[in-house]
Short mmCIF file of C-alpha atoms in Angstrom, two decimals:
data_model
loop_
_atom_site.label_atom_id
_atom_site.label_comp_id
_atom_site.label_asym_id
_atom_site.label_seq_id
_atom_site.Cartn_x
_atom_site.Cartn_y
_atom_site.Cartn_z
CA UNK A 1 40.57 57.08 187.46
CA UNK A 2 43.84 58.53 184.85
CA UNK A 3 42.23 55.99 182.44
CA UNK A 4 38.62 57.12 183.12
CA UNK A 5 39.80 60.72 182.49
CA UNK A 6 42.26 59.53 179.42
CA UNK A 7 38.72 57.74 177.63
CA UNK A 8 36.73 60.84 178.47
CA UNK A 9 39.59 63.39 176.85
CA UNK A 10 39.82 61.12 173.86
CA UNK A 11 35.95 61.19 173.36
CA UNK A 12 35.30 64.84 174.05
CA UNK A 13 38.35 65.95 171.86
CA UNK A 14 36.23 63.01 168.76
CA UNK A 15 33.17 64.58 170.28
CA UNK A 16 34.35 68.29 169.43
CA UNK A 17 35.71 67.01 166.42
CA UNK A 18 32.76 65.96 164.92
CA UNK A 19 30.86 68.75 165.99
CA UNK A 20 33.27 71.12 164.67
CA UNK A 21 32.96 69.06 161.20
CA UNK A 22 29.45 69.68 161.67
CA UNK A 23 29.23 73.30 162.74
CA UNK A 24 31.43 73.68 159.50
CA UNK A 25 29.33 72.09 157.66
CA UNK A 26 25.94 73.80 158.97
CA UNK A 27 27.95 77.33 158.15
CA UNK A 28 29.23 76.34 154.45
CA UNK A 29 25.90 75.67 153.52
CA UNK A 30 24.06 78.76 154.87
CA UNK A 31 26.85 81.11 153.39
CA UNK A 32 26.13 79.17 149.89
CA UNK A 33 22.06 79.83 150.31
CA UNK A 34 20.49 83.16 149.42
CA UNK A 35 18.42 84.19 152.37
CA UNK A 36 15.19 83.06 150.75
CA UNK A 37 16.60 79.48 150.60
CA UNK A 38 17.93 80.25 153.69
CA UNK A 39 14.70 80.62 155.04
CA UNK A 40 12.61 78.15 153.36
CA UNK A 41 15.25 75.79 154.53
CA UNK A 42 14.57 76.81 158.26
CA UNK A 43 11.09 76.25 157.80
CA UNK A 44 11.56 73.09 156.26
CA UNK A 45 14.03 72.16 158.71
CA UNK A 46 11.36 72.39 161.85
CA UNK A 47 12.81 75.75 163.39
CA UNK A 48 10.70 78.30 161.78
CA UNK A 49 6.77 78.07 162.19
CA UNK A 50 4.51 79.18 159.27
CA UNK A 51 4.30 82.84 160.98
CA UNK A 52 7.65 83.32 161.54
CA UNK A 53 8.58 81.74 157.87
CA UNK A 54 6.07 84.79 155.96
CA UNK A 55 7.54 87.42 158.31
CA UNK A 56 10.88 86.74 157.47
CA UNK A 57 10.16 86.26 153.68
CA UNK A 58 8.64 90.06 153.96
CA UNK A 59 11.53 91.06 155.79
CA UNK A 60 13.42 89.55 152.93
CA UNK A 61 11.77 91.80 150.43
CA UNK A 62 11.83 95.15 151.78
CA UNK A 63 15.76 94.38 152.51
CA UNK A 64 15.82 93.55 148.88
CA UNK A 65 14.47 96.97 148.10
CA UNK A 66 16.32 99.26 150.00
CA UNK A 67 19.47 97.57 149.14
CA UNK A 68 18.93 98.10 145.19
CA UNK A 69 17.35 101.64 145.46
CA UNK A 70 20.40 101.97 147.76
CA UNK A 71 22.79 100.65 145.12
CA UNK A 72 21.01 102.54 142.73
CA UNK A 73 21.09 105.99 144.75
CA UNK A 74 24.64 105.62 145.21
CA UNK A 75 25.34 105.02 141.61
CA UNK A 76 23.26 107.62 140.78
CA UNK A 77 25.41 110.36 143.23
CA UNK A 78 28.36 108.96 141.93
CA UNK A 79 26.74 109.91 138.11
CA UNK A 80 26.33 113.31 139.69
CA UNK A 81 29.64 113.86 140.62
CA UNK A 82 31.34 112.53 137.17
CA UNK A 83 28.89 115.23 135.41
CA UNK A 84 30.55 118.10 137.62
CA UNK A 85 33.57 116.80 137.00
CA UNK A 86 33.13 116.67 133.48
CA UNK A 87 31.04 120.33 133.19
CA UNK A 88 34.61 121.78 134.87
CA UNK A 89 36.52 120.55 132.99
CA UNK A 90 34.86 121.95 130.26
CA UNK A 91 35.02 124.76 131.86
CA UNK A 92 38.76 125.02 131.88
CA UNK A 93 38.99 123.93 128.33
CA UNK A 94 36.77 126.18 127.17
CA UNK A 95 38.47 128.98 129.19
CA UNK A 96 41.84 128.37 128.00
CA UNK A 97 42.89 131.23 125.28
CA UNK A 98 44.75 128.39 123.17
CA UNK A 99 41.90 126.01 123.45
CA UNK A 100 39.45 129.24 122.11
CA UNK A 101 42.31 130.34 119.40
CA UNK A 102 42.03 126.85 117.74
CA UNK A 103 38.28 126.67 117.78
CA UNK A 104 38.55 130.12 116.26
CA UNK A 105 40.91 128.90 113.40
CA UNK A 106 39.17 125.47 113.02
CA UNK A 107 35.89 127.76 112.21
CA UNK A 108 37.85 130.18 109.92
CA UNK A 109 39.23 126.51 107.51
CA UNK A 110 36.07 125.11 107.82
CA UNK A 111 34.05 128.23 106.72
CA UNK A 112 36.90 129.05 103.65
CA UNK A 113 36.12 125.25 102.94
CA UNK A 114 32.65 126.01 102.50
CA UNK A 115 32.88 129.27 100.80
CA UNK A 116 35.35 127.18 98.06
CA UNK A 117 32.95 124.49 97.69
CA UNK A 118 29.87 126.92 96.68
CA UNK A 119 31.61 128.67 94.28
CA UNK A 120 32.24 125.46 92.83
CA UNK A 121 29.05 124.23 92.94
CA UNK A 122 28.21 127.99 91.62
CA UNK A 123 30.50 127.74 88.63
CA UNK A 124 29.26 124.06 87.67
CA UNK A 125 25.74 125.14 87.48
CA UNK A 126 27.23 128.17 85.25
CA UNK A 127 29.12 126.05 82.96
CA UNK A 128 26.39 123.21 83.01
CA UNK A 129 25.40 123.48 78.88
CA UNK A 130 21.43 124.13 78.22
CA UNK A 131 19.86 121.45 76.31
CA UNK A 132 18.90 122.35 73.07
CA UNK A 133 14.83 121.63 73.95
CA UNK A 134 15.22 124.03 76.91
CA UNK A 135 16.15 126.87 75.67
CA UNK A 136 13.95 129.89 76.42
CA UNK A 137 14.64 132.79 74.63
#
């Protein structure tokens, strides 16, 4: 009888053994399939009938759907919230008297710049000679 139970411990602890190996094995590969595999696999496999195979497959796509417009809805509130961000912190620049006093002087150089150049471009034109043919007096 201790050897009948020693045999039947040995084989049950190969037994689980093996079908641990094999659970493992069934697992890796359904974590490495998308479900669509997944499924076709299941079908092919004897455990899903033809009904059951189409159902799922429609399942499949509407989960497929709701995820991405999901993703996309979330990406799109998170979008949102960078704009605010940014618009207040505009805000706050724009409010800040130092920020205002150097827009105020950047204006004031830019507009002396321009002022400069067109009385440049007014004095060449002045001092441009008249071509002897184009004289109109």
């Amino acid at each position: 009888m201790i050897v009948d139970f020693q045999v039947f411990r040995i084989t049950k602890q190969n037994t689980n053994s093996e079908l641990d190996k094999i659970a493992q094995e069934i697992r890796d590969t359904f974590t490495q399939k998308s479900l669509y595999s997944l499924i076709d696999f299941l079908f092919e496999s004897g455990v899903l009938n033809e009904d059951l195979k189409k159902n799922l497959h429609a399942y499949r796509v509407i989960r497929n759907k709701i995820l991405h417009d999901l993703v996309t809805q979330i990406f799109s509130q998170k979008f949102e919230l960078e704009i605010e961000e940014a618009c207040k912190l505009g805000n706050k620049i724009l409010s800040d008297t130092r920020f205002t006093e150097m827009i105020e002087a950047i204006d004031t150089i830019e507009e002396g710049i321009l002022k400069r150049s067109l009385q440049k471009i007014d004095l060449a034109s002045k001092e441009t000679p008249v071509n002897e043919g184009e004289k109109h007096e």
